[in-house]
Short mmCIF file of C-alpha atoms in Angstrom, two decimals:
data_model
loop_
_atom_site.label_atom_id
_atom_site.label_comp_id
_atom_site.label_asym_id
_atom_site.label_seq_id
_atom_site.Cartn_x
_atom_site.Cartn_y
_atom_site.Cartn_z
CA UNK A 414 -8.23 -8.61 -3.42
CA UNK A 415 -7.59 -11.14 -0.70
CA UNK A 416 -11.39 -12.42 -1.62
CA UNK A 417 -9.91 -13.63 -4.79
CA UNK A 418 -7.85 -16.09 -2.86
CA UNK A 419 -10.45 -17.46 -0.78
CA UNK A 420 -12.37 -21.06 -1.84
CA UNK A 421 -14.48 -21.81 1.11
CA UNK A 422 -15.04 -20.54 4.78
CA UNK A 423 -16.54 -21.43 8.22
CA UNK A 424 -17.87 -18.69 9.94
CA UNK A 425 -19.87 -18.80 13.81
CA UNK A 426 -22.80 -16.45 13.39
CA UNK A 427 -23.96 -14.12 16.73
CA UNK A 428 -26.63 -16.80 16.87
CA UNK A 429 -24.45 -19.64 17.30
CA UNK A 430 -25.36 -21.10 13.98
CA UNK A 431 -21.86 -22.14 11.94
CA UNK A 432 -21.95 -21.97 8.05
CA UNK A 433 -20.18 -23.20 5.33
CA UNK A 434 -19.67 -21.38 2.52
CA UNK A 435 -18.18 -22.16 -0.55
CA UNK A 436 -16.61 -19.91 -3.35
CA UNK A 437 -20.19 -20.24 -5.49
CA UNK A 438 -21.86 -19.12 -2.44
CA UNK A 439 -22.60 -15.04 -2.82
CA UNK A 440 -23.02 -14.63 0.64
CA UNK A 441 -19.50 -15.59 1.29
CA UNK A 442 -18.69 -11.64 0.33
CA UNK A 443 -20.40 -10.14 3.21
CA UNK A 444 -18.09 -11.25 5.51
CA UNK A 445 -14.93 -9.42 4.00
CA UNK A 446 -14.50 -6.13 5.40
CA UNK A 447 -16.67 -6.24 8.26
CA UNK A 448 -14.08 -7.12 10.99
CA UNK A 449 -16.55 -9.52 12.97
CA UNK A 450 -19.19 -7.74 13.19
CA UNK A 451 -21.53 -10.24 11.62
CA UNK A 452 -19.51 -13.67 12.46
CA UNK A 453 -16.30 -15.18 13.29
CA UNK A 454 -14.48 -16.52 10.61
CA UNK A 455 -12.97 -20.37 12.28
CA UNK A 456 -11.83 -21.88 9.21
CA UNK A 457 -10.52 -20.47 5.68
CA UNK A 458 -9.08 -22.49 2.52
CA UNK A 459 -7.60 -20.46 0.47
CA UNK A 460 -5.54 -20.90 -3.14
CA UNK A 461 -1.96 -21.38 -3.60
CA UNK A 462 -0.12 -19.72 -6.07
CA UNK A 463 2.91 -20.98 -7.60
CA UNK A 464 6.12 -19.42 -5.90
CA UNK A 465 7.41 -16.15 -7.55
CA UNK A 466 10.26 -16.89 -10.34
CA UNK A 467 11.77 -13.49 -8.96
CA UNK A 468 11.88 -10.71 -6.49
CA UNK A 469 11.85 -7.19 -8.22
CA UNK A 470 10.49 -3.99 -6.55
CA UNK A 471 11.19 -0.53 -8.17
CA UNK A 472 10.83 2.68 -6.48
CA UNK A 473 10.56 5.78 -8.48
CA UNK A 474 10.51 9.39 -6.78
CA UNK A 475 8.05 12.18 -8.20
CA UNK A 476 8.61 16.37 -7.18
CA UNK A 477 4.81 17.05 -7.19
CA UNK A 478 1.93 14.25 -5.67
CA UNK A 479 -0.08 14.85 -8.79
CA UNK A 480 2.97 13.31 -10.84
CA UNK A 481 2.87 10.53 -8.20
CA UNK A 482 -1.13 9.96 -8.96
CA UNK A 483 -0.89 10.28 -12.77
CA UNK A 484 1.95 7.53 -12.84
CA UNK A 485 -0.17 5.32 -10.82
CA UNK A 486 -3.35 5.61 -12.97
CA UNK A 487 -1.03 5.14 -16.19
CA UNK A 488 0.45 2.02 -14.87
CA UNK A 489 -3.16 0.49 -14.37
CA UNK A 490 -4.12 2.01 -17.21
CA UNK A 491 -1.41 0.65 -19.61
CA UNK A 492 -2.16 -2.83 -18.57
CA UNK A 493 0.96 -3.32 -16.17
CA UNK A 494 0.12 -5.80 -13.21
CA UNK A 495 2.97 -5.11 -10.60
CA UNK A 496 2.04 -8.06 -7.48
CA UNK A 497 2.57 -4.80 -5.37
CA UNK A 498 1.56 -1.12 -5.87
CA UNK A 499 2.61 1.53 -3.31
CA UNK A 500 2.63 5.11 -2.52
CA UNK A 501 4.40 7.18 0.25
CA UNK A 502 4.52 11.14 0.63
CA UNK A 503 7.46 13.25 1.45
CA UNK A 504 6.56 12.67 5.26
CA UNK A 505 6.60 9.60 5.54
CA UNK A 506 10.12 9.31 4.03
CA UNK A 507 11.58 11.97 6.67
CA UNK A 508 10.03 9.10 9.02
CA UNK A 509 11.43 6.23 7.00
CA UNK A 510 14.62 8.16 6.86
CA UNK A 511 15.10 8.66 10.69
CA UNK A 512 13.88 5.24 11.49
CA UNK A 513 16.79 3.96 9.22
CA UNK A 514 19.45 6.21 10.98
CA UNK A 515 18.22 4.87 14.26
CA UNK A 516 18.13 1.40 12.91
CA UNK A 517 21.65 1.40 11.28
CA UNK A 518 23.55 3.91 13.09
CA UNK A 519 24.42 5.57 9.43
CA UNK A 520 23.75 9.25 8.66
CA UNK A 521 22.91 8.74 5.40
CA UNK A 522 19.24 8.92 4.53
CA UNK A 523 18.16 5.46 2.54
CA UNK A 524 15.76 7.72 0.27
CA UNK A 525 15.04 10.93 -1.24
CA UNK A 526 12.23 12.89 0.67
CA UNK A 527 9.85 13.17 -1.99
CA UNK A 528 6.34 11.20 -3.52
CA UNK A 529 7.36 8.22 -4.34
CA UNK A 530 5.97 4.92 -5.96
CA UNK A 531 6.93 1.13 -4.74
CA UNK A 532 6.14 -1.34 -7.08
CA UNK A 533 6.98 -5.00 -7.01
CA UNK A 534 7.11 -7.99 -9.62
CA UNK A 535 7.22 -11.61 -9.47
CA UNK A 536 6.89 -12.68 -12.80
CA UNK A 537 10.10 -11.22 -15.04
CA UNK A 538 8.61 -10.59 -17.98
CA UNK A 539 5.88 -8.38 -16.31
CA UNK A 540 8.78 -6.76 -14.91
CA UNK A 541 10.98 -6.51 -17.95
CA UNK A 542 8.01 -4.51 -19.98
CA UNK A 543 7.25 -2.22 -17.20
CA UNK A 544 11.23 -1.31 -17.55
CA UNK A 545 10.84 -0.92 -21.31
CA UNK A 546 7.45 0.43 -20.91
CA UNK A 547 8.78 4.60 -22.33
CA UNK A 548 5.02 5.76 -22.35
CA UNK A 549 4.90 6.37 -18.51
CA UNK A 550 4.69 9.64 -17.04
CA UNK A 551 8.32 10.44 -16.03
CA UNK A 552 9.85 9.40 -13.02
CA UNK A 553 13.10 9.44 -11.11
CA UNK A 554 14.25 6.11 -10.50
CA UNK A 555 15.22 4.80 -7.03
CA UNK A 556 18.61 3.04 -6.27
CA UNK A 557 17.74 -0.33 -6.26
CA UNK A 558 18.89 -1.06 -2.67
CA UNK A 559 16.34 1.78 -1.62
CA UNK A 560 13.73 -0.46 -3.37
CA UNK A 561 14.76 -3.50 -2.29
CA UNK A 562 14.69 -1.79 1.40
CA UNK A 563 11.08 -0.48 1.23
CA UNK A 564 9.61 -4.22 -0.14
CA UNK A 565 11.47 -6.00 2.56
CA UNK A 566 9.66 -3.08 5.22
CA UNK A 567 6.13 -3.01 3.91
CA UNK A 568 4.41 -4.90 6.84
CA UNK A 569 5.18 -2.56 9.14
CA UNK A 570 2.97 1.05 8.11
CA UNK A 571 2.65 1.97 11.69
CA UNK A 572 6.74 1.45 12.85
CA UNK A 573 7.02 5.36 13.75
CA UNK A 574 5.68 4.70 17.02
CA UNK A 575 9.29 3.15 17.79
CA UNK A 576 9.70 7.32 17.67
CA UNK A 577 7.39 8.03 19.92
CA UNK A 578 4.00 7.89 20.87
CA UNK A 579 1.66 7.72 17.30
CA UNK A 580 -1.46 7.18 15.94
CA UNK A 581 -3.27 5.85 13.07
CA UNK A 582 -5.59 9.25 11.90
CA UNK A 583 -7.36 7.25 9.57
CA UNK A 584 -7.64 3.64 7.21
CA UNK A 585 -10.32 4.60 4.63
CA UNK A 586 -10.68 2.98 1.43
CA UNK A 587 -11.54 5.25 -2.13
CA UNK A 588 -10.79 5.74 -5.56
CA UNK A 589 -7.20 6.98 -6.62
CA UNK A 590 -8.68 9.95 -7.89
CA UNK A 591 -10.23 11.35 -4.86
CA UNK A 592 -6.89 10.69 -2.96
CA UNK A 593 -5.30 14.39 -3.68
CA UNK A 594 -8.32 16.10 -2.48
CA UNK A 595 -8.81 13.87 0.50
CA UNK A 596 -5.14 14.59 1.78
CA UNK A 597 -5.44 18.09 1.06
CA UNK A 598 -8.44 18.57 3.61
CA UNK A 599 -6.60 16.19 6.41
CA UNK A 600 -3.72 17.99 6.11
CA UNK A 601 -5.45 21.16 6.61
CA UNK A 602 -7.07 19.65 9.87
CA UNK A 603 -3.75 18.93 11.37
CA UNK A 604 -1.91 21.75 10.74
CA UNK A 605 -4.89 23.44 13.09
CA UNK A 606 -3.17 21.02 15.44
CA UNK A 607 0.68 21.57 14.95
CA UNK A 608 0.75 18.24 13.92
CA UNK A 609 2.40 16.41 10.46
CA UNK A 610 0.59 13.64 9.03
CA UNK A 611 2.05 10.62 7.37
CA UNK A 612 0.58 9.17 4.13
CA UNK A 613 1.10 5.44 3.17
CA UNK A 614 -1.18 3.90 0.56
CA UNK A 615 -1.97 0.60 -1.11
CA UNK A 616 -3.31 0.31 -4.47
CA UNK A 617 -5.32 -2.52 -5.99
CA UNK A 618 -8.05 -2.63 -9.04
CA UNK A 619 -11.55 -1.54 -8.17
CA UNK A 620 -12.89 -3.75 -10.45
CA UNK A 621 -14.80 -0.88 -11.50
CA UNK A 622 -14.56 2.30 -14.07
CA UNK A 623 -12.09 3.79 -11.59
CA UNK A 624 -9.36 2.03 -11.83
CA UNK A 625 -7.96 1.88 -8.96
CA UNK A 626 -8.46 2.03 -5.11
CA UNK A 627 -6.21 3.23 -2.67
CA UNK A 628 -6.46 1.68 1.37
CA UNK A 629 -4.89 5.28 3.13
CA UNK A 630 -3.12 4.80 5.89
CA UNK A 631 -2.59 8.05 7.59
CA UNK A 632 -0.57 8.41 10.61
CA UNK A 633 1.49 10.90 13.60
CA UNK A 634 3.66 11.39 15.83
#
């Protein structure tokens, strides 16, 4: 979590008063998350990390989203610590896919439109045992340019909208496991609509007994 990173901040409180705070200091948490609301942050020092030894994303395709969620969990689960963790539905690779043709001029799609997983690694022998790693749920493996493709893209979740008019349905924030059920319902919403939503999601550890949590990005056109 970007917390993690933070040592000290300055922050101008809706009275005017300016604090310090320091790593130590718990109320230093409050101010993630609430976009302003309760001060302005002026000044943040936050923790290098050495530069990665390598650049190695893998992106492995699924048939069913419930494969997609049960690779995920076993990933967390079986200790692996990927710098990035990803997941895109079938929709937003038909997005990805036209983008690219527009982009390139080439016909040919740059992925398969299916569930898919983006993972990245900085460290190689993270990376080496999550290729050796044979107890994951099975997966179909990305060409590696696809991978490489998707990494290089990921600051851009909202680029459709070079399509067309979009917009963002929702950013929410909750457990891996409740993600099936919560796209199931949205989806149901917008087809009363005629319209196709768009999944992207981040994953990062709860720090709790779930696991994981997943920020949703859900989008249209």
């Amino acid at each position: 979590h970007l917390a993690e990173s933070v040592l000290a901040l300055s922050v101008v409180l809706p009275s005017g008063e300016i604090w310090t705070l320091e790593r130590s200091d718990r109320r230093l948490a409050d101010f993630f998350g609430c976009e302003g609301q309760l001060g302005l942050m002026t000044q943040i020092t936050l923790a290098l990390r050495p530069a990665p030894v390598q650049s190695r994303p893998f992106l492995h395709y699924f048939d069913r989203e419930t494969e997609a969620f049960a690779f995920l969990e076993a990933v967390a689960s079986r200790g692996h610590a990927p710098a990035h963790l990803a997941f895109y539905d079938a929709s937003r690779f038909r997005e990805e896919n036209a983008l690219f043709r527009d982009k390139t001029g080439f016909k040919e799609d740059i992925v398969e439109e299916k569930s898919a997983v983006l993972l990245h690694f900085d460290d190689p022998v993270a990376a080496e045992r999550f290729g050796m790693d044979a107890g994951l749920p099975a997966s179909r493996p990305a060409k590696a340019m696809a991978g490489r493709y998707f990494w290089s893209e990921r600051f851009y979740p909202m680029k459709a909208q070079r399509r067309g008019p979009g917009m963002l349905a929702s950013e929410v924030v909750m457990p891996l496991a409740r993600l099936g059920s919560y796209l199931a319902e949205a989806r149901r919403l917008a087809r009363r609509f005629g319209t196709e939503l768009a999944c992207e999601a981040s994953l990062h550890k709860s720090g709790g007994p779930a696991g994981l949590d997943a920020v949703v990005i859900l989008s249209f056109l």
